[in-house]
Short mmCIF file of C-alpha atoms in Angstrom, two decimals:
data_model
loop_
_atom_site.label_atom_id
_atom_site.label_comp_id
_atom_site.label_asym_id
_atom_site.label_seq_id
_atom_site.Cartn_x
_atom_site.Cartn_y
_atom_site.Cartn_z
CA UNK U 1 79.10 2.91 -3.28
CA UNK U 2 79.36 7.33 -3.58
CA UNK U 3 82.80 8.56 -2.96
CA UNK U 4 82.57 11.83 -0.12
CA UNK U 5 83.08 15.04 -2.16
CA UNK U 6 80.30 16.07 -3.67
CA UNK U 7 78.79 12.68 -5.50
CA UNK U 8 75.70 12.23 -6.97
CA UNK U 9 73.71 8.15 -6.70
CA UNK U 10 70.86 7.66 -8.15
CA UNK U 11 68.50 5.13 -7.61
CA UNK U 12 65.48 3.77 -9.63
CA UNK U 13 62.27 1.43 -8.74
CA UNK U 14 61.09 -0.37 -11.54
CA UNK U 15 57.16 -1.34 -11.24
CA UNK U 16 55.11 -3.21 -14.13
CA UNK U 17 51.52 -1.15 -13.19
CA UNK U 18 51.32 1.61 -15.25
CA UNK U 19 49.35 4.10 -12.47
CA UNK U 20 51.22 3.09 -9.56
CA UNK U 21 51.47 5.71 -7.01
CA UNK U 22 55.95 5.34 -5.96
CA UNK U 23 57.81 7.20 -3.28
CA UNK U 24 61.05 6.50 -1.57
CA UNK U 25 62.13 6.69 2.18
CA UNK U 26 64.48 7.00 3.50
CA UNK U 27 66.26 4.68 6.95
CA UNK U 28 61.97 4.09 6.45
CA UNK U 29 61.21 7.86 6.78
CA UNK U 30 59.60 9.31 3.83
CA UNK U 31 61.79 11.87 1.57
CA UNK U 32 60.53 14.81 1.89
CA UNK U 33 59.83 14.64 5.74
CA UNK U 34 63.76 13.42 5.54
CA UNK U 35 66.33 15.84 6.50
CA UNK U 36 69.64 14.67 6.80
CA UNK U 37 72.86 16.59 7.36
CA UNK U 38 74.77 17.10 4.41
CA UNK U 39 72.57 14.43 2.29
CA UNK U 40 70.08 16.05 -0.33
CA UNK U 41 67.41 13.73 -1.44
CA UNK U 42 65.06 14.56 -4.78
CA UNK U 43 62.32 12.41 -6.61
CA UNK U 44 61.60 12.05 -10.14
CA UNK U 45 58.55 9.42 -9.98
CA UNK U 46 60.80 5.84 -10.23
CA UNK U 47 64.32 7.69 -9.68
CA UNK U 48 66.08 9.34 -6.64
CA UNK U 49 68.37 11.00 -7.11
CA UNK U 50 71.18 11.43 -4.25
CA UNK U 51 74.03 14.10 -3.49
CA UNK U 52 76.45 13.71 -1.43
CA UNK U 53 78.23 17.51 0.31
CA UNK U 54 81.19 15.97 2.62
CA UNK U 55 83.62 18.82 3.08
CA UNK U 56 85.05 18.01 6.80
CA UNK U 57 86.93 14.94 7.60
CA UNK U 58 85.48 11.43 9.03
CA UNK U 59 85.43 11.66 12.49
CA UNK U 60 83.03 10.39 15.72
CA UNK U 61 80.44 13.23 14.98
CA UNK U 62 80.18 12.59 11.15
CA UNK U 63 76.66 12.15 10.07
CA UNK U 64 76.08 8.08 8.74
CA UNK U 65 76.24 7.28 5.07
CA UNK U 66 75.63 3.54 5.47
CA UNK U 67 72.21 4.53 5.03
CA UNK U 68 69.61 2.47 2.94
CA UNK U 69 66.39 3.24 1.00
CA UNK U 70 63.07 1.90 -0.31
CA UNK U 71 60.29 2.41 -3.11
CA UNK U 72 56.74 1.78 -2.00
CA UNK U 73 54.45 1.74 -4.59
CA UNK U 74 50.27 2.58 -4.40
CA UNK U 75 47.44 0.79 -6.17
CA UNK U 76 44.55 0.40 -5.59
CA UNK U 77 44.75 0.52 -2.19
CA UNK U 78 47.57 -2.23 -1.65
CA UNK U 79 51.10 -1.07 -1.22
CA UNK U 80 54.35 -3.08 -2.00
CA UNK U 81 57.50 -2.07 -0.42
CA UNK U 82 60.53 -2.69 -1.83
CA UNK U 83 63.70 -3.71 -0.36
CA UNK U 84 66.30 -1.80 0.72
CA UNK U 85 69.04 -0.19 -0.80
CA UNK U 86 72.42 0.41 1.10
CA UNK U 87 74.09 3.33 0.20
CA UNK U 88 77.44 3.34 1.22
CA UNK U 89 79.85 6.59 1.17
CA UNK U 90 83.48 6.06 0.98
CA UNK U 91 85.66 7.99 3.94
CA UNK U 92 89.66 8.37 3.82
CA UNK U 93 91.60 7.32 6.55
CA UNK U 94 92.08 9.21 9.93
CA UNK U 95 95.18 9.49 11.89
CA UNK U 96 94.45 10.50 15.80
CA UNK U 97 97.05 11.03 17.69
CA UNK U 98 96.36 11.52 22.65
CA UNK U 99 99.07 11.87 25.03
CA UNK U 100 99.48 8.94 27.38
CA UNK U 101 96.86 8.63 30.56
CA UNK U 102 93.79 10.41 28.55
CA UNK U 103 91.31 8.98 26.73
CA UNK U 104 91.73 7.82 22.95
CA UNK U 105 88.34 7.03 20.71
CA UNK U 106 88.36 5.71 18.17
CA UNK U 107 85.81 6.85 15.88
CA UNK U 108 83.33 4.39 13.89
CA UNK U 109 79.73 5.15 12.20
CA UNK U 110 78.45 1.91 12.65
CA UNK U 111 76.04 1.10 9.26
CA UNK U 112 71.85 1.35 9.80
CA UNK U 113 70.56 -2.86 10.13
CA UNK U 114 67.54 -4.23 12.19
CA UNK U 115 68.58 -5.47 14.57
CA UNK U 116 70.51 -2.54 15.93
CA UNK U 117 74.20 -3.91 14.22
CA UNK U 118 77.13 -4.12 17.64
CA UNK U 119 80.32 -2.66 16.83
CA UNK U 120 83.36 -4.31 16.76
CA UNK U 121 87.32 -3.84 16.21
CA UNK U 122 91.40 -4.37 15.60
CA UNK U 123 93.87 -3.27 16.65
CA UNK U 124 97.31 -3.85 14.69
CA UNK U 125 94.41 -7.00 12.34
CA UNK U 126 94.02 -8.51 16.15
CA UNK U 127 90.29 -8.30 17.31
CA UNK U 128 90.16 -5.68 20.59
CA UNK U 129 88.40 -7.99 23.40
CA UNK U 130 85.78 -5.34 24.37
CA UNK U 131 86.81 -5.05 28.81
CA UNK U 132 88.72 -2.91 31.31
CA UNK U 133 90.17 0.45 29.59
CA UNK U 134 88.52 -0.70 25.67
CA UNK U 135 85.19 -0.02 25.72
CA UNK U 136 82.57 0.89 23.10
CA UNK U 137 79.81 3.56 23.08
CA UNK U 138 76.41 3.43 22.12
CA UNK U 139 77.41 5.26 19.03
CA UNK U 140 79.45 3.34 18.25
CA UNK U 141 82.63 4.28 18.96
CA UNK U 142 85.68 2.84 20.70
CA UNK U 143 87.06 4.25 23.75
CA UNK U 144 90.54 3.41 25.60
CA UNK U 145 90.91 4.47 28.52
CA UNK U 146 94.42 5.39 30.04
CA UNK U 147 95.35 4.91 26.59
CA UNK U 148 100.00 4.48 27.15
CA UNK U 149 102.07 4.30 24.47
CA UNK U 150 101.95 1.09 23.24
CA UNK U 151 98.69 1.79 22.24
CA UNK U 152 99.88 3.37 19.56
CA UNK U 153 98.95 1.50 16.04
CA UNK U 154 96.19 0.78 13.02
CA UNK U 155 92.98 0.74 14.35
CA UNK U 156 89.54 -0.79 11.35
CA UNK U 157 86.52 -1.45 13.16
CA UNK U 158 83.47 -3.73 12.19
CA UNK U 159 79.80 -3.91 11.91
CA UNK U 160 77.81 -7.33 12.62
CA UNK U 161 74.16 -7.89 12.97
CA UNK U 162 73.71 -10.92 15.87
CA UNK U 163 70.37 -11.50 13.42
CA UNK U 164 72.19 -12.17 9.72
CA UNK U 165 75.14 -12.80 11.04
CA UNK U 166 75.88 -10.45 8.52
CA UNK U 167 79.30 -7.95 9.07
CA UNK U 168 80.42 -5.00 7.09
CA UNK U 169 84.22 -3.84 7.67
CA UNK U 170 84.56 -0.01 7.56
CA UNK U 171 86.10 1.26 4.28
CA UNK U 172 89.03 3.98 6.07
CA UNK U 173 91.51 2.85 8.94
CA UNK U 174 92.34 4.88 12.35
CA UNK U 175 96.45 5.42 12.65
CA UNK U 176 96.48 6.17 16.15
CA UNK U 177 99.73 7.72 18.04
CA UNK U 178 99.96 8.30 22.26
CA UNK U 179 102.62 10.12 22.66
CA UNK U 180 104.02 11.63 26.07
CA UNK U 181 104.14 15.20 27.07
CA UNK U 182 104.83 16.76 30.84
CA UNK U 183 103.70 20.38 30.21
CA UNK U 184 100.66 21.29 31.22
CA UNK U 185 97.57 21.61 29.38
CA UNK U 186 93.63 22.90 30.50
CA UNK U 187 91.05 20.53 29.80
CA UNK U 188 89.07 20.42 25.99
CA UNK U 189 86.22 18.58 24.80
CA UNK U 190 86.84 15.64 22.06
CA UNK U 191 83.57 14.15 22.76
CA UNK U 192 80.13 15.64 23.49
CA UNK U 193 76.77 14.43 23.78
CA UNK U 194 74.94 16.41 21.76
CA UNK U 195 73.00 19.98 22.31
CA UNK U 196 69.76 17.79 22.77
CA UNK U 197 69.12 13.56 23.95
CA UNK U 198 65.62 12.25 23.61
CA UNK U 199 65.61 8.65 25.30
CA UNK U 200 61.56 6.77 25.43
CA UNK U 201 60.30 6.11 29.18
CA UNK U 202 62.24 4.13 30.31
CA UNK U 203 64.40 2.95 28.73
CA UNK U 204 68.88 3.27 28.95
CA UNK U 205 70.61 6.11 27.79
CA UNK U 206 74.75 7.15 27.40
CA UNK U 207 75.73 10.52 28.23
CA UNK U 208 79.04 10.32 26.33
CA UNK U 209 81.64 13.65 27.00
CA UNK U 210 85.61 12.98 26.75
CA UNK U 211 88.44 14.91 27.82
CA UNK U 212 92.02 16.07 27.39
CA UNK U 213 94.86 17.93 28.93
CA UNK U 214 97.33 17.39 30.82
CA UNK U 215 97.07 16.26 33.69
CA UNK U 216 94.18 13.81 32.71
CA UNK U 217 91.10 15.95 34.09
CA UNK U 218 88.28 14.43 35.93
CA UNK U 219 85.35 14.52 34.77
CA UNK U 220 82.33 15.00 36.86
CA UNK U 221 78.70 14.89 35.90
CA UNK U 222 75.58 17.86 37.22
CA UNK U 223 71.92 17.71 36.83
CA UNK U 224 70.52 21.15 36.82
CA UNK U 225 67.61 21.49 39.50
CA UNK U 226 68.02 18.32 40.94
CA UNK U 227 70.16 15.16 42.02
CA UNK U 228 71.12 12.18 39.78
CA UNK U 229 70.31 8.82 41.39
CA UNK U 230 72.98 6.51 42.29
CA UNK U 231 71.04 2.98 41.71
CA UNK U 232 69.87 4.23 38.05
CA UNK U 233 73.18 6.09 37.14
CA UNK U 234 76.40 4.90 36.54
CA UNK U 235 79.53 7.18 35.06
CA UNK U 236 81.78 4.27 33.25
CA UNK U 237 85.16 7.27 31.96
CA UNK U 238 83.31 10.14 31.42
CA UNK U 239 80.25 8.83 30.15
CA UNK U 240 76.91 9.16 32.41
CA UNK U 241 75.03 6.05 31.71
CA UNK U 242 71.42 6.33 33.47
CA UNK U 243 69.70 3.24 33.75
CA UNK U 244 65.72 3.10 33.61
CA UNK U 245 64.98 6.54 32.94
CA UNK U 246 61.89 8.12 34.15
CA UNK U 247 59.84 11.23 33.40
CA UNK U 248 62.04 13.17 36.39
CA UNK U 249 65.42 12.56 34.98
CA UNK U 250 64.36 14.76 32.25
CA UNK U 251 66.58 17.98 32.93
CA UNK U 252 69.31 19.73 31.97
CA UNK U 253 73.09 17.75 32.43
CA UNK U 254 76.42 19.24 32.47
CA UNK U 255 79.79 17.00 32.02
CA UNK U 256 82.14 19.71 33.39
CA UNK U 257 86.16 19.14 33.00
CA UNK U 258 88.98 20.30 35.19
CA UNK U 259 92.73 18.48 35.58
CA UNK U 260 93.86 22.27 38.20
CA UNK U 261 95.14 23.88 34.94
CA UNK U 262 92.70 26.81 33.81
CA UNK U 263 89.43 27.36 33.30
CA UNK U 264 87.37 24.36 33.44
CA UNK U 265 85.83 23.25 30.18
CA UNK U 266 81.85 22.93 30.58
CA UNK U 267 79.26 21.31 28.44
CA UNK U 268 75.54 21.39 28.37
CA UNK U 269 72.68 19.09 27.32
CA UNK U 270 69.46 18.31 27.46
CA UNK U 271 67.74 15.17 28.25
CA UNK U 272 63.87 14.83 26.31
CA UNK U 273 62.20 11.96 27.80
CA UNK U 274 59.53 10.93 25.61
CA UNK U 275 56.72 8.44 25.64
CA UNK U 276 55.89 6.00 22.35
CA UNK U 277 52.62 7.72 20.62
CA UNK U 278 49.58 5.09 21.39
CA UNK U 279 46.20 5.06 19.71
CA UNK U 280 43.79 5.36 22.67
CA UNK U 281 40.43 5.86 20.97
CA UNK U 282 41.37 4.27 17.49
CA UNK U 283 37.73 5.85 14.62
CA UNK U 284 35.04 4.06 14.94
CA UNK U 285 33.19 2.04 11.40
CA UNK U 286 29.96 4.35 10.04
CA UNK U 287 27.37 4.57 7.98
CA UNK U 288 26.08 7.84 6.39
CA UNK U 289 23.86 9.21 3.44
CA UNK U 290 26.12 10.14 0.22
CA UNK U 291 26.77 13.98 0.36
CA UNK U 292 26.90 14.27 4.30
CA UNK U 293 29.10 15.58 6.67
CA UNK U 294 31.40 12.58 8.12
CA UNK U 295 33.59 13.40 11.50
CA UNK U 296 36.18 10.34 12.45
CA UNK U 297 37.76 10.75 15.63
CA UNK U 298 41.28 9.88 17.10
CA UNK U 299 42.72 9.98 20.11
CA UNK U 300 45.95 9.60 20.97
CA UNK U 301 48.28 10.14 23.72
CA UNK U 302 52.44 10.21 23.97
CA UNK U 303 55.58 12.27 24.13
CA UNK U 304 55.95 14.80 22.45
CA UNK U 305 52.61 15.41 20.82
CA UNK U 306 51.79 12.66 18.14
CA UNK U 307 51.18 14.11 14.95
CA UNK U 308 48.34 12.32 13.07
CA UNK U 309 47.84 11.18 9.79
CA UNK U 310 45.07 9.48 7.55
CA UNK U 311 44.80 7.20 5.30
CA UNK U 312 41.81 6.16 2.97
CA UNK U 313 42.56 2.90 0.91
CA UNK U 314 46.32 3.09 1.78
CA UNK U 315 46.58 6.68 0.56
CA UNK U 316 47.92 9.48 2.89
CA UNK U 317 44.88 11.97 3.06
CA UNK U 318 45.74 15.65 2.34
CA UNK U 319 43.69 18.45 3.18
CA UNK U 320 41.25 19.54 0.40
CA UNK U 321 38.18 20.73 -0.39
CA UNK U 322 36.76 18.24 0.71
CA UNK U 323 38.36 16.70 3.91
CA UNK U 324 39.38 18.63 7.24
CA UNK U 325 41.61 17.54 8.88
CA UNK U 326 41.12 18.21 12.69
CA UNK U 327 44.09 15.56 14.49
#
């Protein structure tokens, strides 16, 4: 575990083969390809240095720091992967305030897990049954619709892996205060979707959008150059749920919040529909004379266009004097 303010964690990987080639993974991605926000990664063969820089307070849009790291040792065409090692970053308690009638958002950034972990919440040390006004979102956050004064209190989230049945409790608490306010306040967003959201073709996606104001704003979703399909889309609170996403669902979406006070608040996000990469024409085995040139072809499909890498005896091929990579 490492504290969140400009601290450093060091992971070490010991291999009993002197000339083994070692690489590091961050959440399953090679560290040289990963670019996590607020984390700098530096490899030193058998050592991975992780430096944390986080100055802003914890909130629902902070990147997850409950990450895992692995090392891979390559030797003579074989690869050995280590068990995951977790990086747990301490967080400070969170104090929130919301005006009655609006949606309260209890932030929870769950750790990485396979299968995806499920977030659970307690209110004043009592487990919350998620239904009605209390809804868990794909981000891991808890949204409390039509917040009431009785919702004031202490919340804590935990992450549960249904496969391993492991449960990890957050190191921080959330203190929520619900207040009464009658003076008009124009709408403003406290939760918005990313500028761009990706979903796999045929999958489901939720675009989270929460606005507050007095009176509580109404939220409407619009699709640019198209309409929302009634049978495959629904709105829960201010959140838009799209089911069995199709190619024509791709495009620009606008979350619009209005309450008759001041200008409307708008937020635009783009939805990208991706297809799982597939190898449709794998390379074929060939025999050639020594010193002759060889061309191996690999046909792929997917959206966005897949990036093709080649391996030779389990080690990635890098373009040099004897290899020309053309995809």
